[in-house]
Amino acid sequence: MSILLIAEHDHQALNPATAKTLTAAAKMGDNIDVLVAGENCQAVADEAAKLSGVSKVLVADNAAYGHQLAENVAALVAELGKDYGHIVAPATTTGKNFMPRVAALLDVAQISDIIAVESADTFKRPIYAGNAIATVQSEDAIKVVTVRATAFDAAEQGGNAEISAVDTVIENTKSRFVGEQLAESERPELTSAEIVISGGRGMQNGENFKLLEDVADKLGAAVGASRAAVDAGFVPNDMQVGQTGKIVAPQLYIAVGISGAIQHLAGMKDSKVIVAINKDEEAPIFQVADYGLVADLFDVLPKLNEKL
Amino acid sequence: MKVLVAVKRVIDYNVKVRVKPDQSDVDLANVKMALNPFCEIAVEEAVRLKESGVADEVVVVSIGPKAVQEQLRTALALGGDRAIHVETESMPDSLVAAKILKGVVEKEQPDLVILGKQSIDSDNNQTGQMLGALTDMPQGTFASKVSVEDGSVEVTREIDGGLQTVKLQLPAIVTTDLRLNEPRYASLPNIMKAKRKPLDTLSTDELGVEVKSTVKLLKVEPPAERSAGVKVADVDELVDKLKNEAKVL
């Protein structure tokens, strides 16, 4: 049975999570078709066609998919997905939004946020905020799966898949897009950055995040935050790393003034190297840190900035 | 307007879970249970809608063994008007839960259904969306702001990269994100009063739903332990280690 992978994109470029999800899909079987649903999204389709291992790219280019409303996208995916053995998407907020709707429309269960593929029907996924790893087997005819992109390497370039248009247009009158406010950032995106530096309550206020940003700019790193820092209003919530925020797994994660609550650890403990900078030597973050520095962050950050 | 809120009994979020030695599941014997934090936010939002005069009745529903009635009483103490307990032997998975909730929706005909975005035990993040598909209702997931006005609800959603606002025609489904509100605490008089509020029990047969999972749990393991790290003395040593030992700079 073939696999339908739903591409994540912003209508202009393919999100890196897609190439990682492709690697996961390739472990489930062959014949992977990629669906690009959006508006004026030909460039995304071209990009997807170049990924190694893609058999075919389906493009549903219509204003109805312009804001990727779950009601429209889910109905489209369920319609196309009937003939596939697996329907796979990255576990981003977009994927999490429409995929369970797809599963319910097809009357099958969904396996969320997998971190490993054991076989075509058996997957590993974290439960209880990453404090346990479950191995689950799906008996459904169609496996609807969302993939934790950070758990897989990106598929390589070098493909040359054929691109074909999908004419199905699904519109609904029950929901409509009103507007969006996107946080602007010139730094790399949090979930795909090689280095992430995050601040917690210990940063004391939003202005002090400048200290982190200076270091981040030298390292080419993304800036994250703990829930405490977000709830205190220091930074916007799309910077939150944790179970309820973003899951990251960079090469290097630097936690500054973060105690290391379970909720936060669930979002970053798969990073290759973890550095903790905290003045409380009892902070739980030191239990997962490869390198710990017990010191005041206001002394450390300027020095670190100078050394880099 | 009638608001239906689905709540789930889960392990208290402060408890560090332990995996059973036979790897069959996590050990929930004698562990403190509580209302799922996202469900608390859902109840709070419904109660605020009632307090602001938008909603006139808040019905809370929970699925599971008899013990879930404790959480329903908590939800009533927080301001719910009445409760529905759908009794099942164990906690059903998301699709079955959504089918059960569909049955409750058909019975109650609410204008708005509010759920948490995910439960902190299974971390699935599915039930609200599935209920949306089954009832053909529009959905506003990961809501950080909800406002109801003439027959529709405007929901500001937390998405990767920022916020998105959608307008949904009622009846609709909203799932709550953390920043939607700050849930209140139940006061002692309200806890006492909640004991007298109506709580009906329904069976899955009455709702015509078969409780059957198509996903088998094969094994539950603790996550891979990270090896213990080292403490460094100062910034110089840290940078040196990152460059030469870990080779990540």
Coordinates of C-alpha atoms in Angstrom, one line a residue:
Chain A
M1 CA 0.0 0.0 0.0
S2 CA 1.2 3.5 -0.7
I3 CA 1.7 6.4 1.6
L4 CA 0.2 9.9 1.4
L5 CA 2.3 12.5 3.0
I6 CA 0.8 16.0 3.6
A7 CA 3.4 18.7 3.1
E8 CA 3.8 21.5 5.6
H9 CA 4.4 24.9 4.0
D10 CA 3.6 28.6 3.9
H11 CA 2.6 28.5 0.3
Q12 CA 6.1 29.8 -0.8
A13 CA 8.5 27.3 0.7
L14 CA 8.4 23.8 2.1
N15 CA 8.8 23.6 5.9
P16 CA 11.9 21.5 6.8
A17 CA 9.6 19.3 8.9
T18 CA 8.2 17.8 5.7
A19 CA 11.6 16.3 4.6
K20 CA 12.0 14.8 8.1
T21 CA 8.5 13.3 8.0
L22 CA 9.4 11.8 4.6
T23 CA 12.2 9.9 6.3
A24 CA 9.7 8.5 8.8
A25 CA 7.3 7.7 6.0
A26 CA 10.0 5.8 4.1
K27 CA 10.3 3.4 7.0
M28 CA 6.6 2.5 6.7
G29 CA 6.7 1.5 3.1
D30 CA 7.2 2.6 -0.5
N31 CA 5.4 4.7 -3.0
I32 CA 5.2 7.9 -1.2
D33 CA 3.0 10.6 -2.7
V34 CA 3.2 14.1 -1.3
L35 CA 0.1 16.3 -1.2
V36 CA 0.7 20.1 -1.3
A37 CA -2.6 21.8 -0.5
G38 CA -2.5 25.6 -0.6
E39 CA -3.0 28.7 -2.7
N40 CA -0.4 29.7 -5.3
C41 CA 1.8 27.0 -4.0
Q42 CA 3.6 25.7 -7.2
A43 CA 7.0 26.6 -5.8
V44 CA 6.3 24.3 -2.8
A45 CA 5.4 21.5 -5.1
D46 CA 8.6 22.0 -7.1
E47 CA 10.6 21.8 -4.0
A48 CA 8.8 18.7 -2.8
A49 CA 9.4 16.9 -6.1
K50 CA 13.1 17.3 -5.5
L51 CA 13.1 15.3 -2.3
S52 CA 14.6 11.8 -2.7
G53 CA 12.0 9.1 -2.3
V54 CA 8.9 10.9 -3.4
S55 CA 7.0 9.1 -6.2
K56 CA 4.5 11.8 -7.0
V57 CA 3.5 15.3 -5.9
L58 CA -0.2 16.1 -5.9
V59 CA -1.0 19.8 -5.9
A60 CA -4.4 21.1 -4.8
D61 CA -4.0 24.8 -5.6
N62 CA -7.1 26.7 -4.7
A63 CA -8.2 29.6 -2.6
A64 CA -10.2 27.2 -0.5
Y65 CA -6.8 25.9 0.9
G66 CA -5.3 29.4 1.3
H67 CA -5.3 29.4 5.0
Q68 CA -5.3 25.6 5.5
L69 CA -8.5 25.6 7.5
A70 CA -8.9 22.1 9.1
E71 CA -12.5 21.8 7.7
N72 CA -11.3 22.0 4.1
V73 CA -7.9 20.3 4.3
A74 CA -9.2 17.4 6.3
A75 CA -12.0 16.7 3.9
L76 CA -9.6 16.8 1.0
V77 CA -7.1 14.6 2.6
A78 CA -9.7 12.1 3.7
E79 CA -11.1 12.0 0.2
L80 CA -7.7 11.4 -1.4
G81 CA -6.4 9.2 1.4
K82 CA -9.0 6.5 1.0
D83 CA -6.8 4.7 -1.4
Y84 CA -3.6 4.8 0.7
G85 CA -2.3 2.6 3.5
H86 CA -0.8 5.4 5.5
I87 CA -1.6 9.1 5.8
V88 CA 1.3 10.9 7.4
A89 CA 1.9 14.6 8.4
P90 CA 4.3 16.4 10.6
A91 CA 3.1 17.0 14.2
T92 CA 3.1 20.8 13.8
T93 CA 0.2 22.9 14.9
T94 CA -1.2 22.6 11.3
G95 CA -0.8 18.8 11.3
K96 CA -2.3 18.5 14.8
N97 CA -5.2 20.6 13.7
F98 CA -6.4 18.7 10.6
M99 CA -5.1 15.1 11.0
P100 CA -7.5 13.9 13.7
R101 CA -10.4 15.2 11.6
V102 CA -9.0 13.1 8.7
A103 CA -8.8 10.1 11.0
A104 CA -12.4 10.5 12.2
L105 CA -13.7 11.0 8.7
L106 CA -12.1 7.7 7.8
D107 CA -13.3 6.1 11.0
V108 CA -9.8 5.1 12.1
A109 CA -7.7 6.0 15.1
Q110 CA -4.7 8.3 14.9
I111 CA -1.3 7.7 16.2
S112 CA 0.1 11.1 17.3
D113 CA 3.6 12.4 17.4
I114 CA 5.6 9.2 16.7
I115 CA 9.4 9.2 17.4
A116 CA 10.2 5.9 15.8
V117 CA 8.8 3.5 13.2
E118 CA 9.2 -0.2 14.3
S119 CA 7.3 -1.6 11.3
A120 CA 4.6 -0.5 8.9
D121 CA 2.0 -0.7 11.7
T122 CA 4.0 -0.4 14.9
F123 CA 5.3 2.9 16.2
K124 CA 6.9 4.4 19.3
R125 CA 5.5 7.6 20.8
P126 CA 6.1 9.5 24.0
I127 CA 3.3 9.7 26.6
Y128 CA 3.0 11.4 30.0
A129 CA 5.1 14.4 28.8
G130 CA 7.9 12.2 27.5
N131 CA 8.2 10.3 30.8
A132 CA 7.3 7.1 29.2
I133 CA 7.6 5.7 25.7
A134 CA 4.8 3.6 24.4
T135 CA 5.0 1.1 21.5
V136 CA 1.7 0.9 19.8
Q137 CA 0.3 -1.2 17.0
S138 CA -2.5 0.0 14.7
E139 CA -5.0 -2.5 13.4
D140 CA -6.7 0.0 11.2
A141 CA -6.8 -0.4 7.4
I142 CA -5.5 3.1 7.0
K143 CA -2.9 4.3 9.5
V144 CA -3.2 8.0 10.2
V145 CA 0.1 9.1 11.8
T146 CA 1.6 12.4 12.8
V147 CA 5.4 12.5 13.1
R148 CA 7.6 14.4 15.6
A149 CA 9.9 15.8 13.0
T150 CA 12.9 16.4 15.4
A151 CA 13.1 12.6 15.9
F152 CA 14.0 12.0 12.2
D153 CA 16.8 13.2 9.9
A154 CA 15.7 15.2 6.8
A155 CA 15.4 13.2 3.5
E156 CA 18.0 14.1 1.0
Q157 CA 17.5 16.1 -2.2
G158 CA 18.0 14.4 -5.6
G159 CA 14.5 13.3 -6.5
N160 CA 12.6 14.1 -9.6
A161 CA 9.0 13.3 -9.0
E162 CA 6.2 14.0 -11.4
I163 CA 3.7 16.8 -10.3
S164 CA 0.0 16.4 -11.0
A165 CA -2.8 18.7 -10.1
V166 CA -5.8 17.7 -8.0
D167 CA -9.1 19.3 -8.9
T168 CA -11.0 18.5 -5.8
V169 CA -12.2 21.7 -4.2
I170 CA -13.7 21.6 -0.8
E171 CA -15.1 24.7 0.7
N172 CA -17.1 25.1 3.9
T173 CA -19.3 27.9 5.0
K174 CA -19.0 27.1 8.7
S175 CA -15.5 28.5 9.3
R176 CA -13.5 31.3 7.8
F177 CA -10.1 32.9 8.2
V178 CA -10.1 36.3 9.8
G179 CA -6.5 37.2 10.2
E180 CA -3.1 36.3 11.6
Q181 CA -0.3 37.9 13.6
L182 CA 3.0 36.2 13.0
A183 CA 6.0 37.0 15.1
E184 CA 8.8 38.3 13.0
S185 CA 12.3 36.9 13.4
E186 CA 15.4 36.9 11.4
R187 CA 16.9 34.1 13.4
P188 CA 16.5 30.4 12.4
E189 CA 13.2 28.8 13.2
L190 CA 13.1 27.2 16.6
T191 CA 12.2 23.7 15.6
S192 CA 14.8 23.4 12.9
A193 CA 17.7 25.4 14.4
E194 CA 21.0 23.6 15.1
I195 CA 21.6 25.6 18.2
V196 CA 18.9 26.9 20.6
I197 CA 19.4 29.2 23.5
S198 CA 16.4 29.5 25.9
G199 CA 15.7 31.8 28.9
G200 CA 13.4 31.1 31.8
R201 CA 12.0 33.0 34.8
G202 CA 15.6 33.8 35.8
M203 CA 15.8 36.3 33.0
Q204 CA 13.6 38.5 35.2
N205 CA 12.1 40.6 32.3
G206 CA 11.7 40.8 28.6
E207 CA 14.5 43.4 28.1
N208 CA 17.1 41.0 29.5
F209 CA 16.3 38.6 26.7
K210 CA 18.5 41.0 24.7
L211 CA 21.5 39.3 26.4
L212 CA 20.3 35.9 25.0
E213 CA 19.7 37.4 21.6
D214 CA 23.2 38.8 21.4
V215 CA 24.7 35.3 22.1
A216 CA 22.2 33.8 19.7
D217 CA 23.2 36.1 16.9
K218 CA 26.9 35.1 17.4
L219 CA 26.0 31.4 17.3
G220 CA 23.4 31.6 14.6
A221 CA 21.0 30.2 17.1
A222 CA 17.3 30.4 17.7
V223 CA 15.9 31.9 20.9
G224 CA 13.5 29.9 23.0
A225 CA 11.8 30.3 26.4
S226 CA 10.3 28.3 29.2
R227 CA 6.6 28.5 30.0
A228 CA 7.5 30.5 33.1
A229 CA 9.1 33.2 30.9
V230 CA 6.1 33.2 28.5
D231 CA 3.5 33.3 31.3
A232 CA 5.4 36.2 32.9
G233 CA 5.0 38.1 29.6
F234 CA 8.8 38.3 28.9
V235 CA 8.4 36.9 25.4
P236 CA 5.7 35.8 23.0
N237 CA 4.3 32.3 23.4
D238 CA 5.5 31.0 20.1
M239 CA 9.0 30.9 21.7
Q240 CA 7.9 28.4 24.3
V241 CA 9.7 25.1 24.4
G242 CA 8.0 22.3 26.2
Q243 CA 5.2 19.7 26.1
T244 CA 2.6 22.4 25.3
G245 CA 4.9 24.5 23.2
K246 CA 7.5 23.5 20.7
I247 CA 9.5 20.3 20.7
V248 CA 13.1 20.9 19.8
A249 CA 16.1 18.6 19.4
P250 CA 19.0 20.7 18.3
Q251 CA 22.7 19.8 18.4
L252 CA 23.2 22.2 21.3
Y253 CA 20.6 23.5 23.7
I254 CA 21.6 26.2 26.2
A255 CA 19.1 26.6 29.1
V256 CA 19.6 29.9 30.9
G257 CA 17.8 30.6 34.1
I258 CA 15.5 27.6 33.6
S259 CA 14.8 25.3 36.5
G260 CA 13.9 22.3 34.3
A261 CA 10.3 21.4 35.1
I262 CA 9.1 18.1 33.6
Q263 CA 7.0 20.1 31.1
H264 CA 10.0 21.9 29.8
L265 CA 12.2 18.8 29.7
A266 CA 9.6 17.1 27.5
G267 CA 10.3 19.7 24.8
M268 CA 14.1 19.6 24.7
K269 CA 15.6 16.5 26.4
D270 CA 16.4 14.9 23.0
S271 CA 18.9 17.6 22.2
K272 CA 22.4 16.3 21.5
V273 CA 24.2 18.4 24.0
I274 CA 22.5 20.3 26.8
V275 CA 24.1 23.2 28.7
A276 CA 22.5 24.6 31.8
I277 CA 23.4 27.9 33.3
N278 CA 21.6 28.5 36.6
K279 CA 22.6 29.9 40.0
D280 CA 20.7 27.2 41.9
E281 CA 22.8 24.2 41.9
E282 CA 19.8 22.0 43.0
A283 CA 17.8 22.9 39.8
P284 CA 16.5 19.8 38.1
I285 CA 17.9 21.0 34.8
F286 CA 21.4 19.9 35.9
Q287 CA 20.2 16.3 36.0
V288 CA 19.9 16.3 32.2
A289 CA 22.6 18.8 31.3
D290 CA 25.9 17.6 29.8
Y291 CA 27.6 20.7 31.0
G292 CA 26.3 22.7 33.9
L293 CA 27.5 26.1 35.1
V294 CA 26.4 27.2 38.5
A295 CA 26.6 31.0 38.2
D296 CA 24.6 34.1 37.8
L297 CA 23.4 34.4 34.3
F298 CA 23.9 38.2 34.3
D299 CA 27.6 37.5 34.8
V300 CA 27.8 34.6 32.4
L301 CA 25.9 35.9 29.3
P302 CA 28.1 39.0 28.7
K303 CA 31.2 36.9 29.2
L304 CA 29.9 34.2 26.9
N305 CA 29.1 36.8 24.3
E306 CA 32.7 38.2 24.5
K307 CA 34.3 34.7 24.2
L308 CA 32.4 33.7 21.1
Chain B
M1 CA -26.8 29.4 24.8
K2 CA -25.8 26.0 26.2
V3 CA -22.1 25.1 26.6
L4 CA -20.9 21.5 26.9
V5 CA -17.5 20.9 28.4
A6 CA -15.7 17.6 28.2
V7 CA -13.3 16.9 31.1
K8 CA -10.9 14.0 31.8
R9 CA -9.5 12.5 34.9
V10 CA -5.7 12.1 34.6
I11 CA -2.7 11.7 36.8
D12 CA -1.9 14.9 38.6
Y13 CA 0.6 16.8 36.6
N14 CA 3.0 17.2 39.5
V15 CA 3.4 13.4 39.9
K16 CA 6.4 11.8 38.3
V17 CA 5.1 8.7 36.5
R18 CA 6.7 5.3 36.9
V19 CA 6.6 2.5 34.3
K20 CA 5.5 -0.9 35.6
P21 CA 8.3 -3.4 35.8
D22 CA 6.5 -5.7 33.3
Q23 CA 6.4 -2.8 30.9
S24 CA 2.6 -3.2 30.4
D25 CA 1.8 0.4 31.2
V26 CA 2.6 3.2 33.6
D27 CA 1.8 2.5 37.3
L28 CA -1.4 4.4 38.3
A29 CA -2.1 2.5 41.5
N30 CA -2.3 4.9 44.5
V31 CA -1.3 7.8 42.4
K32 CA -2.9 11.2 42.9
M33 CA -5.4 11.9 40.1
A34 CA -6.8 15.3 39.1
L35 CA -8.7 17.2 36.4
N36 CA -6.6 17.5 33.3
P37 CA -5.1 21.1 33.3
F38 CA -6.4 21.9 29.8
C39 CA -9.9 20.7 30.9
E40 CA -9.8 23.1 33.9
I41 CA -9.2 25.9 31.4
A42 CA -12.1 24.7 29.4
V43 CA -14.4 24.7 32.4
E44 CA -13.2 28.2 33.4
E45 CA -13.9 29.5 29.9
A46 CA -17.4 28.1 29.9
V47 CA -18.1 29.5 33.4
R48 CA -16.8 32.9 32.3
L49 CA -19.2 32.8 29.3
K50 CA -22.0 32.2 31.7
E51 CA -20.9 35.0 34.0
S52 CA -20.8 37.4 31.2
G53 CA -24.3 36.5 30.2
V54 CA -23.4 34.7 26.9
A55 CA -24.1 31.2 28.1
D56 CA -27.1 30.2 30.3
E57 CA -26.1 26.6 31.0
V58 CA -22.8 24.8 31.4
V59 CA -23.0 21.0 31.2
V60 CA -19.9 19.1 32.0
V61 CA -19.3 15.5 30.8
S62 CA -16.7 12.9 31.5
I63 CA -16.1 9.4 30.3
G64 CA -14.6 6.6 32.3
P65 CA -15.0 4.4 35.4
K66 CA -17.0 5.6 38.4
A67 CA -14.0 7.5 39.8
V68 CA -14.4 10.2 37.1
Q69 CA -17.4 11.5 39.1
E70 CA -14.8 13.1 41.5
Q71 CA -13.6 15.3 38.6
L72 CA -17.2 16.0 37.5
R73 CA -17.9 17.2 41.1
T74 CA -14.8 19.4 40.8
A75 CA -16.0 20.9 37.6
L76 CA -19.4 21.5 39.2
A77 CA -17.7 23.2 42.1
L78 CA -15.9 25.5 39.6
G79 CA -19.3 26.6 38.2
G80 CA -20.8 23.8 36.0
D81 CA -24.6 23.6 36.3
R82 CA -24.9 19.8 35.8
A83 CA -22.9 16.8 34.9
I84 CA -23.1 13.8 32.7
H85 CA -21.0 10.7 33.4
V86 CA -20.7 8.2 30.6
E87 CA -19.6 5.0 32.3
T88 CA -16.9 2.8 30.7
E89 CA -14.7 0.2 32.2
S90 CA -11.5 1.9 31.2
M91 CA -10.5 5.1 29.5
P92 CA -11.4 4.8 25.9
D93 CA -9.0 6.1 23.2
S94 CA -9.7 9.4 21.4
L95 CA -11.9 8.1 18.5
V96 CA -14.2 6.2 20.9
A97 CA -14.3 9.2 23.2
A98 CA -15.2 11.4 20.3
K99 CA -18.0 9.0 19.2
I100 CA -19.3 9.0 22.8
L101 CA -19.2 12.8 22.9
K102 CA -21.0 12.9 19.6
G103 CA -23.9 10.9 21.3
V104 CA -23.9 13.4 24.1
V105 CA -23.9 16.3 21.7
E106 CA -26.9 14.9 19.8
K107 CA -28.8 14.4 23.1
E108 CA -27.9 17.8 24.6
Q109 CA -27.7 20.0 21.4
P110 CA -25.1 22.5 22.8
D111 CA -24.2 25.6 20.9
L112 CA -20.6 25.4 21.9
V113 CA -18.4 22.5 22.9
I114 CA -15.2 23.2 24.8
L115 CA -12.5 20.7 25.3
G116 CA -8.8 20.9 26.4
K117 CA -6.4 20.7 23.5
Q118 CA -4.8 17.5 24.9
S119 CA -4.7 15.4 28.0
I120 CA -1.4 15.1 29.8
D121 CA -1.5 11.4 30.0
S122 CA -1.9 10.2 26.4
D123 CA -0.7 13.5 24.9
N124 CA -2.8 12.7 21.8
N125 CA -4.4 16.1 21.0
Q126 CA -7.2 14.4 18.9
T127 CA -10.6 14.3 20.6
G128 CA -11.8 17.8 19.9
Q129 CA -10.9 17.6 16.2
M130 CA -12.4 14.1 15.9
L131 CA -15.7 15.3 17.5
G132 CA -15.7 18.2 15.0
A133 CA -15.4 15.8 12.1
L134 CA -18.1 13.4 13.4
T135 CA -20.6 16.1 14.2
D136 CA -19.7 18.2 11.1
M137 CA -19.0 21.2 13.4
P138 CA -16.2 23.7 12.7
Q139 CA -13.3 23.8 15.1
G140 CA -11.2 26.4 16.7
T141 CA -8.2 24.5 18.2
F142 CA -5.5 25.7 20.6
A143 CA -7.6 28.8 21.5
S144 CA -6.0 31.6 23.4
K145 CA -9.1 33.9 23.0
V146 CA -12.7 33.2 22.4
S147 CA -15.5 35.7 21.8
V148 CA -19.1 34.8 21.0
E149 CA -21.3 37.1 19.0
D150 CA -24.6 36.6 17.1
G151 CA -24.5 33.1 16.1
S152 CA -20.7 32.7 15.7
V153 CA -17.6 32.5 17.7
E154 CA -14.3 34.2 16.9
V155 CA -11.3 32.1 18.1
T156 CA -7.7 33.3 18.2
R157 CA -5.5 30.2 17.8
E158 CA -1.9 29.6 18.8
I159 CA -0.1 28.4 15.8
D160 CA 3.6 27.8 15.1
G161 CA 5.0 31.3 14.4
G162 CA 2.2 33.3 16.0
L163 CA -1.5 33.7 16.2
Q164 CA -4.4 33.0 13.8
T165 CA -8.0 34.1 14.1
V166 CA -10.9 32.2 12.7
K167 CA -14.6 32.8 12.8
L168 CA -16.8 29.8 13.3
Q169 CA -20.5 29.4 12.8
L170 CA -22.3 28.0 15.9
P171 CA -22.6 25.2 16.9
A172 CA -18.8 24.9 17.1
I173 CA -15.9 23.2 18.9
V174 CA -13.2 25.0 20.7
T175 CA -10.1 23.4 22.3
T176 CA -8.2 25.3 24.9
D177 CA -4.6 26.3 25.0
L178 CA -2.8 27.3 28.1
R179 CA -3.1 31.0 27.8
L180 CA -6.8 31.1 27.3
N181 CA -7.4 31.9 31.0
E182 CA -6.3 31.3 34.5
P183 CA -8.6 28.8 36.1
R184 CA -10.1 29.7 39.5
Y185 CA -9.9 27.5 42.6
A186 CA -13.1 25.9 43.9
S187 CA -14.1 27.5 47.2
L188 CA -15.3 25.3 50.1
P189 CA -18.9 26.5 50.0
N190 CA -19.0 25.8 46.2
I191 CA -17.5 22.3 46.8
M192 CA -20.4 21.6 49.2
K193 CA -23.0 23.0 46.8
A194 CA -21.6 20.9 44.0
K195 CA -22.5 17.8 45.9
R196 CA -26.2 18.6 45.3
K197 CA -26.0 19.5 41.7
P198 CA -27.4 16.9 39.2
L199 CA -25.2 14.2 37.9
D200 CA -26.6 11.8 35.4
T201 CA -25.0 8.5 34.4
L202 CA -25.3 7.2 30.9
S203 CA -24.0 3.9 29.4
T204 CA -22.3 3.6 26.1
D205 CA -25.2 1.3 25.0
E206 CA -27.6 4.1 25.5
L207 CA -25.5 6.2 23.2
G208 CA -25.1 3.4 20.7
V209 CA -21.3 3.4 20.8
E210 CA -19.1 0.3 20.8
V211 CA -16.0 0.7 23.0
K212 CA -13.4 -1.0 20.9
S213 CA -9.8 0.1 20.3
T214 CA -8.0 -0.5 17.1
V215 CA -4.7 0.5 18.6
K216 CA -2.9 -2.1 20.7
L217 CA -0.5 -1.0 23.4
L218 CA 2.4 -3.4 23.1
K219 CA 4.9 -2.0 25.6
V220 CA 5.6 1.0 27.8
E221 CA 9.2 1.8 28.6
P222 CA 11.0 4.6 30.5
P223 CA 12.7 7.0 28.2
A224 CA 16.4 6.6 27.6
E225 CA 18.4 8.1 30.4
R226 CA 20.8 10.8 29.7
S227 CA 24.2 10.1 31.1
A228 CA 25.2 12.4 34.0
G229 CA 27.0 15.5 32.9
V230 CA 29.8 17.5 34.4
K231 CA 29.8 20.9 36.1
V232 CA 32.2 23.4 34.7
A233 CA 33.9 26.1 36.7
D234 CA 33.5 29.1 34.4
V235 CA 32.6 30.4 31.0
D236 CA 36.1 29.7 29.6
E237 CA 35.9 26.1 30.5
L238 CA 32.4 25.9 29.1
V239 CA 33.3 27.3 25.7
D240 CA 36.4 25.2 25.6
K241 CA 34.4 22.0 26.3
L242 CA 31.8 22.8 23.7
K243 CA 34.4 23.5 21.1
N244 CA 36.8 20.7 21.8
E245 CA 35.0 18.0 23.7
A246 CA 31.4 18.1 22.4
K247 CA 32.4 19.8 19.1
V248 CA 29.1 21.6 18.8
L249 CA 30.5 25.1 18.4

